[in-house]
Amino acid sequence: MSLIYLNGDYVPHEQAKISVFDRGFLFADGIYEVLPVYHGQPFMLAEHMQRLHNSLHAVGITPPHSPAEWEVILRHLLSAEQLDNAILYIQVTRGAEFPRNHLPSPNMQPTVMAYLVPFTPPTGEPAPVKVELLEDIRWLRCDIKSVSLLGNILLKLQSTASGAQEPILHRAGRVTEGASCNYFIVKDNELITPPADELILAGLTRQHVLNLARSAHIKVREQAFSTADLFAADECFMTSATREIIPVGQVGNEVIADGHCGPVTQQLIKLFRASRS
Ligand code: PDD
């Protein structure tokens, strides 16, 4: 049975209940965070806390906890669940009020929830996946880690229906990100990923991969690239907290290079795994 942190209490998941007038339920008016835990240690905790804070600030929700308080909650859940490797999910909504009103009252009490799920960090050679190139139909503040994910979900469903694992999104031919991941390409031994502007979520796996690449003297460019660049890439991979680094072998019906996991991707997977062990 999973334990849920809910508004200051720890409750079994069947008993974790919130109001139907919660603005998270009515308007998807909330923020979330997803943080991996390896061997009992939260990975990039400070960075995840900063991103949570930034997203809350961007939508005007007062952070309910300091990073130190979040760490106490995380450690309590880890020891209660006796988990070594886990994914922490955090959600903070603006709170509940009756009746439904688009305009929230000032000083609402946020609804705060967190829980862990067991996580098996990837091992072995990851199989290259197929992704589907789709138009990015989402809003223009994708830098905010909002629970308003309907665009992402529709795009994910559309890509899955065509046999792909994930969409690779573009706006007017400029690649942005996936429904729940960032993308990189490799061209002539240079690693290229779209800049962390308002069109993508600044993934922390993305950040870590960039740091690892720079330390390994791999040339790195945070710069927009086109769908033509994608199809002409030597390598392509996706990153996210739950999947780490996954090579992309195919975009729609087009195979990227020879469709295998390329040498730069292999090197980064190795470095990534060494850094979290
Ligand atoms: N998603 N872009 C989007 C739209 C995402 O939803 C995610 C992560 C990322 C990668 O960010 P990070 O490397 O920090 O996980 C990029 C999480 C895993 C999710 O929604 O479950």
mmCIF file of C-alpha atoms and ligand atoms in Angstrom:
data_model
loop_
_atom_site.group_PDB
_atom_site.id
_atom_site.type_symbol
_atom_site.label_atom_id
_atom_site.label_comp_id
_atom_site.label_asym_id
_atom_site.label_seq_id
_atom_site.Cartn_x
_atom_site.Cartn_y
_atom_site.Cartn_z
ATOM 1 C CA MET A 1 0.000 0.000 0.000
ATOM 2 C CA SER A 2 1.385 3.392 -1.003
ATOM 3 C CA LEU A 3 1.613 6.289 1.377
ATOM 4 C CA ILE A 4 0.596 9.719 0.128
ATOM 5 C CA TYR A 5 1.724 13.008 1.602
ATOM 6 C CA LEU A 6 -1.363 15.224 1.508
ATOM 7 C CA ASN A 7 -1.543 18.694 3.041
ATOM 8 C CA GLY A 8 0.684 17.930 5.996
ATOM 9 C CA ASP A 9 -0.471 14.330 6.642
ATOM 10 C CA TYR A 10 0.704 10.927 5.476
ATOM 11 C CA VAL A 11 -2.254 8.782 4.438
ATOM 12 C CA PRO A 12 -2.768 5.439 2.667
ATOM 13 C CA HIS A 13 -3.478 6.111 -1.012
ATOM 14 C CA GLU A 14 -7.146 4.974 -0.812
ATOM 15 C CA GLN A 15 -7.731 7.634 1.826
ATOM 16 C CA ALA A 16 -5.980 10.459 0.003
ATOM 17 C CA LYS A 17 -8.985 12.595 -0.972
ATOM 18 C CA ILE A 18 -9.374 16.199 -2.122
ATOM 19 C CA SER A 19 -12.344 18.437 -2.905
ATOM 20 C CA VAL A 20 -14.075 18.231 -6.305
ATOM 21 C CA PHE A 21 -13.774 22.032 -6.177
ATOM 22 C CA ASP A 22 -10.005 21.838 -6.205
ATOM 23 C CA ARG A 23 -8.759 24.083 -8.997
ATOM 24 C CA GLY A 24 -6.397 21.315 -10.062
ATOM 25 C CA PHE A 25 -9.482 19.210 -10.878
ATOM 26 C CA LEU A 26 -11.577 22.053 -12.360
ATOM 27 C CA PHE A 27 -8.952 24.038 -14.261
ATOM 28 C CA ALA A 28 -5.696 22.008 -14.179
ATOM 29 C CA ASP A 29 -4.507 25.009 -12.179
ATOM 30 C CA GLY A 30 -1.392 23.535 -10.650
ATOM 31 C CA ILE A 31 2.266 22.635 -10.897
ATOM 32 C CA TYR A 32 4.104 19.331 -10.604
ATOM 33 C CA GLU A 33 7.598 17.954 -10.309
ATOM 34 C CA VAL A 34 9.139 14.519 -10.993
ATOM 35 C CA LEU A 35 12.393 13.629 -9.276
ATOM 36 C CA PRO A 36 14.373 10.386 -9.386
ATOM 37 C CA VAL A 37 15.909 8.856 -6.272
ATOM 38 C CA TYR A 38 18.936 6.580 -6.738
ATOM 39 C CA HIS A 39 20.186 4.455 -3.853
ATOM 40 C CA GLY A 40 18.158 6.509 -1.374
ATOM 41 C CA GLN A 41 19.588 9.805 -2.651
ATOM 42 C CA PRO A 42 17.442 12.362 -4.476
ATOM 43 C CA PHE A 43 19.050 13.210 -7.825
ATOM 44 C CA MET A 44 19.608 16.938 -8.533
ATOM 45 C CA LEU A 45 17.381 17.815 -5.578
ATOM 46 C CA ALA A 46 18.363 21.500 -5.478
ATOM 47 C CA GLU A 47 17.679 21.882 -9.211
ATOM 48 C CA HIS A 48 14.276 20.163 -8.957
ATOM 49 C CA MET A 49 13.370 22.379 -5.999
ATOM 50 C CA GLN A 50 14.415 25.459 -7.955
ATOM 51 C CA ARG A 51 12.331 24.408 -10.978
ATOM 52 C CA LEU A 52 9.319 23.762 -8.714
ATOM 53 C CA HIS A 53 9.775 27.168 -7.151
ATOM 54 C CA ASN A 54 10.132 28.844 -10.569
ATOM 55 C CA SER A 55 6.945 27.203 -11.882
ATOM 56 C CA LEU A 56 4.953 28.109 -8.750
ATOM 57 C CA HIS A 57 6.251 31.662 -8.949
ATOM 58 C CA ALA A 58 5.328 31.889 -12.650
ATOM 59 C CA VAL A 59 1.665 31.090 -11.875
ATOM 60 C CA GLY A 60 1.469 33.015 -8.602
ATOM 61 C CA ILE A 61 1.123 30.093 -6.160
ATOM 62 C CA THR A 62 3.025 30.615 -2.917
ATOM 63 C CA PRO A 63 5.447 27.702 -2.409
ATOM 64 C CA PRO A 64 3.941 25.606 0.391
ATOM 65 C CA HIS A 65 7.292 24.201 1.552
ATOM 66 C CA SER A 66 10.935 25.149 1.578
ATOM 67 C CA PRO A 67 13.398 22.775 -0.149
ATOM 68 C CA ALA A 68 14.479 21.538 3.317
ATOM 69 C CA GLU A 69 10.855 20.732 4.219
ATOM 70 C CA TRP A 70 10.414 18.883 0.923
ATOM 71 C CA GLU A 71 13.488 16.835 1.703
ATOM 72 C CA VAL A 72 12.008 15.837 5.080
ATOM 73 C CA ILE A 73 8.802 14.716 3.314
ATOM 74 C CA LEU A 74 10.804 12.785 0.723
ATOM 75 C CA ARG A 75 12.908 11.032 3.378
ATOM 76 C CA HIS A 76 9.802 10.147 5.392
ATOM 77 C CA LEU A 77 8.190 8.569 2.300
ATOM 78 C CA LEU A 78 11.417 6.746 1.380
ATOM 79 C CA SER A 79 11.769 5.147 4.783
ATOM 80 C CA ALA A 80 8.036 4.357 5.091
ATOM 81 C CA GLU A 81 8.012 2.708 1.651
ATOM 82 C CA GLN A 82 11.456 1.148 2.164
ATOM 83 C CA LEU A 83 12.471 2.168 -1.324
ATOM 84 C CA ASP A 84 16.003 2.559 -2.561
ATOM 85 C CA ASN A 85 15.316 3.639 -6.127
ATOM 86 C CA ALA A 86 12.143 5.630 -6.625
ATOM 87 C CA ILE A 87 10.437 8.423 -8.511
ATOM 88 C CA LEU A 88 9.012 11.212 -6.394
ATOM 89 C CA TYR A 89 5.912 12.920 -7.772
ATOM 90 C CA ILE A 90 4.962 16.301 -6.300
ATOM 91 C CA GLN A 91 1.833 18.269 -7.147
ATOM 92 C CA VAL A 92 0.758 21.655 -5.851
ATOM 93 C CA THR A 93 -2.534 23.175 -6.985
ATOM 94 C CA ARG A 94 -3.906 26.615 -6.207
ATOM 95 C CA GLY A 95 -6.438 24.975 -3.845
ATOM 96 C CA ALA A 96 -10.201 24.540 -3.585
ATOM 97 C CA GLU A 97 -13.068 27.010 -3.349
ATOM 98 C CA PHE A 98 -16.822 26.913 -3.936
ATOM 99 C CA PRO A 99 -18.384 27.825 -6.288
ATOM 100 C CA ARG A 100 -16.266 27.378 -9.406
ATOM 101 C CA ASN A 101 -14.900 30.688 -10.567
ATOM 102 C CA HIS A 102 -12.238 31.303 -13.206
ATOM 103 C CA LEU A 103 -10.748 34.079 -11.115
ATOM 104 C CA PRO A 104 -9.241 32.599 -7.951
ATOM 105 C CA SER A 105 -9.656 34.317 -4.577
ATOM 106 C CA PRO A 106 -6.458 35.836 -3.264
ATOM 107 C CA ASN A 107 -4.514 33.912 -0.619
ATOM 108 C CA MET A 108 -5.963 30.483 -1.344
ATOM 109 C CA GLN A 109 -4.576 27.511 0.561
ATOM 110 C CA PRO A 110 -2.709 25.325 -1.971
ATOM 111 C CA THR A 111 -3.398 21.604 -2.148
ATOM 112 C CA VAL A 112 -0.100 19.765 -1.730
ATOM 113 C CA MET A 113 0.495 16.124 -2.596
ATOM 114 C CA ALA A 114 3.528 13.880 -2.991
ATOM 115 C CA TYR A 115 4.141 10.168 -3.350
ATOM 116 C CA LEU A 116 6.775 7.690 -4.472
ATOM 117 C CA VAL A 117 6.679 4.916 -7.004
ATOM 118 C CA PRO A 118 9.356 2.221 -7.244
ATOM 119 C CA PHE A 119 11.886 2.823 -10.012
ATOM 120 C CA THR A 120 14.198 0.437 -11.804
ATOM 121 C CA PRO A 121 17.006 2.513 -13.297
ATOM 122 C CA PRO A 122 17.636 1.441 -16.890
ATOM 123 C CA THR A 123 20.499 -1.004 -17.500
ATOM 124 C CA GLY A 124 21.775 -2.810 -20.587
ATOM 125 C CA GLU A 125 21.795 -1.519 -24.121
ATOM 126 C CA PRO A 126 18.697 0.622 -24.728
ATOM 127 C CA ALA A 127 16.822 -0.273 -27.904
ATOM 128 C CA PRO A 128 16.397 2.656 -30.317
ATOM 129 C CA VAL A 129 12.781 3.793 -30.495
ATOM 130 C CA LYS A 130 10.528 5.232 -33.153
ATOM 131 C CA VAL A 131 9.110 8.731 -32.642
ATOM 132 C CA GLU A 132 6.522 10.620 -34.663
ATOM 133 C CA LEU A 133 7.002 14.162 -35.947
ATOM 134 C CA LEU A 134 3.928 16.225 -35.020
ATOM 135 C CA GLU A 135 3.031 19.891 -34.892
ATOM 136 C CA ASP A 136 3.424 21.358 -31.414
ATOM 137 C CA ILE A 137 -0.143 22.446 -30.611
ATOM 138 C CA ARG A 138 0.536 23.391 -26.970
ATOM 139 C CA TRP A 139 0.530 26.807 -25.326
ATOM 140 C CA LEU A 140 3.507 29.176 -25.355
ATOM 141 C CA ARG A 141 4.655 28.711 -21.726
ATOM 142 C CA CYS A 142 5.997 25.165 -21.908
ATOM 143 C CA ASP A 143 8.780 26.242 -19.520
ATOM 144 C CA ILE A 144 6.204 26.060 -16.698
ATOM 145 C CA LYS A 145 5.831 22.508 -15.374
ATOM 146 C CA SER A 146 2.055 22.791 -15.283
ATOM 147 C CA VAL A 147 -0.387 19.927 -14.788
ATOM 148 C CA SER A 148 -2.350 21.379 -17.757
ATOM 149 C CA LEU A 149 -1.098 18.610 -20.034
ATOM 150 C CA LEU A 150 -4.010 17.990 -22.390
ATOM 151 C CA GLY A 151 -1.998 19.080 -25.446
ATOM 152 C CA ASN A 152 0.841 16.767 -24.419
ATOM 153 C CA ILE A 153 -1.563 13.874 -23.871
ATOM 154 C CA LEU A 154 -3.346 14.299 -27.215
ATOM 155 C CA LEU A 155 0.016 14.388 -28.980
ATOM 156 C CA LYS A 156 1.198 11.316 -27.084
ATOM 157 C CA LEU A 157 -1.983 9.443 -28.065
ATOM 158 C CA GLN A 158 -1.539 10.476 -31.692
ATOM 159 C CA SER A 159 2.071 9.276 -31.770
ATOM 160 C CA THR A 160 1.209 6.003 -30.035
ATOM 161 C CA ALA A 161 -1.583 5.369 -32.564
ATOM 162 C CA SER A 162 1.048 5.443 -35.311
ATOM 163 C CA GLY A 163 3.262 2.955 -33.498
ATOM 164 C CA ALA A 164 5.731 5.498 -32.086
ATOM 165 C CA GLN A 165 6.829 5.773 -28.484
ATOM 166 C CA GLU A 166 6.678 9.543 -28.294
ATOM 167 C CA PRO A 167 6.021 12.555 -30.497
ATOM 168 C CA ILE A 168 8.856 14.847 -31.552
ATOM 169 C CA LEU A 169 7.234 18.247 -31.798
ATOM 170 C CA HIS A 170 7.929 21.202 -34.052
ATOM 171 C CA ARG A 171 6.638 24.728 -34.472
ATOM 172 C CA ALA A 172 6.852 25.901 -38.092
ATOM 173 C CA GLY A 173 9.653 23.429 -38.761
ATOM 174 C CA ARG A 174 11.627 24.211 -35.587
ATOM 175 C CA VAL A 175 11.961 21.197 -33.260
ATOM 176 C CA THR A 176 10.854 21.861 -29.664
ATOM 177 C CA GLU A 177 10.582 18.746 -27.455
ATOM 178 C CA GLY A 178 8.442 15.656 -26.833
ATOM 179 C CA ALA A 179 5.198 15.188 -24.890
ATOM 180 C CA SER A 180 7.291 14.280 -21.843
ATOM 181 C CA CYS A 181 10.961 14.496 -22.870
ATOM 182 C CA ASN A 182 13.638 16.673 -24.432
ATOM 183 C CA TYR A 183 15.512 15.862 -27.628
ATOM 184 C CA PHE A 184 19.124 16.073 -28.760
ATOM 185 C CA ILE A 185 20.724 15.479 -32.122
ATOM 186 C CA VAL A 186 24.372 14.819 -32.922
ATOM 187 C CA LYS A 187 25.839 16.230 -36.144
ATOM 188 C CA ASP A 188 29.546 15.976 -36.991
ATOM 189 C CA ASN A 189 30.321 15.038 -33.353
ATOM 190 C CA GLU A 190 28.517 18.116 -32.036
ATOM 191 C CA LEU A 191 25.630 17.764 -29.609
ATOM 192 C CA ILE A 192 22.710 20.087 -30.383
ATOM 193 C CA THR A 193 19.551 20.646 -28.336
ATOM 194 C CA PRO A 194 16.910 23.387 -28.486
ATOM 195 C CA PRO A 195 17.537 26.304 -26.101
ATOM 196 C CA ALA A 196 15.734 26.362 -22.743
ATOM 197 C CA ASP A 197 13.299 29.096 -23.733
ATOM 198 C CA GLU A 198 9.526 29.293 -23.177
ATOM 199 C CA LEU A 199 8.826 26.679 -25.866
ATOM 200 C CA ILE A 200 10.260 23.745 -23.891
ATOM 201 C CA LEU A 201 10.518 22.477 -20.362
ATOM 202 C CA ALA A 202 14.094 22.883 -19.168
ATOM 203 C CA GLY A 203 14.547 19.203 -18.392
ATOM 204 C CA LEU A 204 16.987 18.406 -15.629
ATOM 205 C CA THR A 205 18.107 15.252 -17.410
ATOM 206 C CA ARG A 206 18.813 17.556 -20.372
ATOM 207 C CA GLN A 207 20.823 19.821 -18.064
ATOM 208 C CA HIS A 208 22.778 16.903 -16.636
ATOM 209 C CA VAL A 209 23.534 15.511 -20.111
ATOM 210 C CA LEU A 210 24.811 18.949 -21.202
ATOM 211 C CA ASN A 211 27.071 19.109 -18.131
ATOM 212 C CA LEU A 212 28.385 15.584 -18.718
ATOM 213 C CA ALA A 213 29.035 16.342 -22.394
ATOM 214 C CA ARG A 214 30.937 19.543 -21.584
ATOM 215 C CA SER A 215 33.074 17.725 -18.989
ATOM 216 C CA ALA A 216 33.849 15.054 -21.583
ATOM 217 C CA HIS A 217 34.863 17.779 -24.085
ATOM 218 C CA ILE A 218 32.024 16.958 -26.439
ATOM 219 C CA LYS A 219 31.094 20.066 -28.419
ATOM 220 C CA VAL A 220 27.681 21.324 -27.299
ATOM 221 C CA ARG A 221 25.270 23.820 -28.836
ATOM 222 C CA GLU A 222 21.981 24.913 -27.240
ATOM 223 C CA GLN A 223 20.396 26.123 -30.430
ATOM 224 C CA ALA A 224 17.188 25.645 -32.389
ATOM 225 C CA PHE A 225 17.376 23.025 -35.108
ATOM 226 C CA SER A 226 14.965 22.301 -37.928
ATOM 227 C CA THR A 227 13.111 19.162 -38.924
ATOM 228 C CA ALA A 228 15.519 18.997 -41.908
ATOM 229 C CA ASP A 229 18.445 18.965 -39.426
ATOM 230 C CA LEU A 230 16.683 16.186 -37.531
ATOM 231 C CA PHE A 231 16.398 13.978 -40.612
ATOM 232 C CA ALA A 232 20.023 14.700 -41.526
ATOM 233 C CA ALA A 233 21.341 13.989 -37.991
ATOM 234 C CA ASP A 234 24.035 11.404 -37.271
ATOM 235 C CA GLU A 235 22.325 10.518 -33.979
ATOM 236 C CA CYS A 236 19.223 11.493 -32.056
ATOM 237 C CA PHE A 237 18.114 10.734 -28.493
ATOM 238 C CA MET A 238 15.522 11.761 -25.944
ATOM 239 C CA THR A 239 15.986 12.505 -22.235
ATOM 240 C CA SER A 240 13.702 12.478 -19.196
ATOM 241 C CA ALA A 241 13.949 11.745 -15.489
ATOM 242 C CA THR A 242 12.121 8.436 -15.805
ATOM 243 C CA ARG A 243 13.794 7.226 -19.023
ATOM 244 C CA GLU A 244 17.216 8.863 -18.715
ATOM 245 C CA ILE A 245 18.657 8.636 -22.273
ATOM 246 C CA ILE A 246 16.858 6.715 -25.038
ATOM 247 C CA PRO A 247 18.245 6.559 -28.584
ATOM 248 C CA VAL A 248 15.892 7.446 -31.428
ATOM 249 C CA GLY A 249 16.276 5.159 -34.432
ATOM 250 C CA GLN A 250 13.388 6.332 -36.550
ATOM 251 C CA VAL A 251 11.252 9.449 -37.032
ATOM 252 C CA GLY A 252 8.021 8.411 -38.735
ATOM 253 C CA ASN A 253 9.108 6.305 -41.698
ATOM 254 C CA GLU A 254 12.591 7.833 -41.870
ATOM 255 C CA VAL A 255 15.500 5.990 -40.273
ATOM 256 C CA ILE A 256 18.005 8.306 -38.539
ATOM 257 C CA ALA A 257 21.514 7.515 -39.843
ATOM 258 C CA ASP A 258 21.661 3.685 -39.636
ATOM 259 C CA GLY A 259 18.971 3.450 -36.944
ATOM 260 C CA HIS A 260 21.373 2.237 -34.244
ATOM 261 C CA CYS A 261 22.427 3.841 -30.972
ATOM 262 C CA GLY A 262 25.329 6.052 -32.102
ATOM 263 C CA PRO A 263 28.734 6.441 -30.402
ATOM 264 C CA VAL A 264 28.067 9.834 -28.778
ATOM 265 C CA THR A 265 24.726 8.602 -27.388
ATOM 266 C CA GLN A 266 26.460 5.453 -26.105
ATOM 267 C CA GLN A 267 29.161 7.529 -24.430
ATOM 268 C CA LEU A 268 26.586 9.788 -22.759
ATOM 269 C CA ILE A 269 24.554 6.812 -21.515
ATOM 270 C CA LYS A 270 27.721 5.401 -19.964
ATOM 271 C CA LEU A 271 28.604 8.731 -18.337
ATOM 272 C CA PHE A 272 25.045 9.221 -17.120
ATOM 273 C CA ARG A 273 24.888 5.797 -15.480
ATOM 274 C CA ALA A 274 28.284 6.273 -13.865
ATOM 275 C CA SER A 275 27.140 9.629 -12.458
ATOM 276 C CA ARG A 276 24.062 8.220 -10.727
ATOM 277 C CA SER A 277 25.616 5.049 -9.267
HETATM 278 N N1 PDD B 1 8.297 14.807 -17.826
HETATM 279 N N2 PDD B 1 9.642 18.053 -21.478
HETATM 280 C C1 PDD B 1 8.439 17.730 -20.984
HETATM 281 C C2 PDD B 1 7.224 18.292 -21.643
HETATM 282 C C3 PDD B 1 8.333 16.868 -19.868
HETATM 283 O O1 PDD B 1 7.122 16.552 -19.387
HETATM 284 C C4 PDD B 1 9.512 16.324 -19.312
HETATM 285 C C5 PDD B 1 9.487 15.413 -18.122
HETATM 286 C C6 PDD B 1 10.751 16.695 -19.854
HETATM 287 C C7 PDD B 1 12.061 16.186 -19.292
HETATM 288 O O2 PDD B 1 12.342 16.779 -18.040
HETATM 289 P P1 PDD B 1 13.213 16.014 -16.940
HETATM 290 O O3 PDD B 1 14.470 15.618 -17.602
HETATM 291 O O4 PDD B 1 13.422 17.002 -15.865
HETATM 292 O O5 PDD B 1 12.412 14.806 -16.505
HETATM 293 C C8 PDD B 1 10.779 17.567 -20.942
HETATM 294 C C9 PDD B 1 8.131 14.044 -16.620
HETATM 295 C C10 PDD B 1 9.110 12.932 -16.476
HETATM 296 C C11 PDD B 1 6.689 13.620 -16.495
HETATM 297 O O6 PDD B 1 5.833 14.381 -16.942
HETATM 298 O O7 PDD B 1 6.409 12.567 -15.909
#
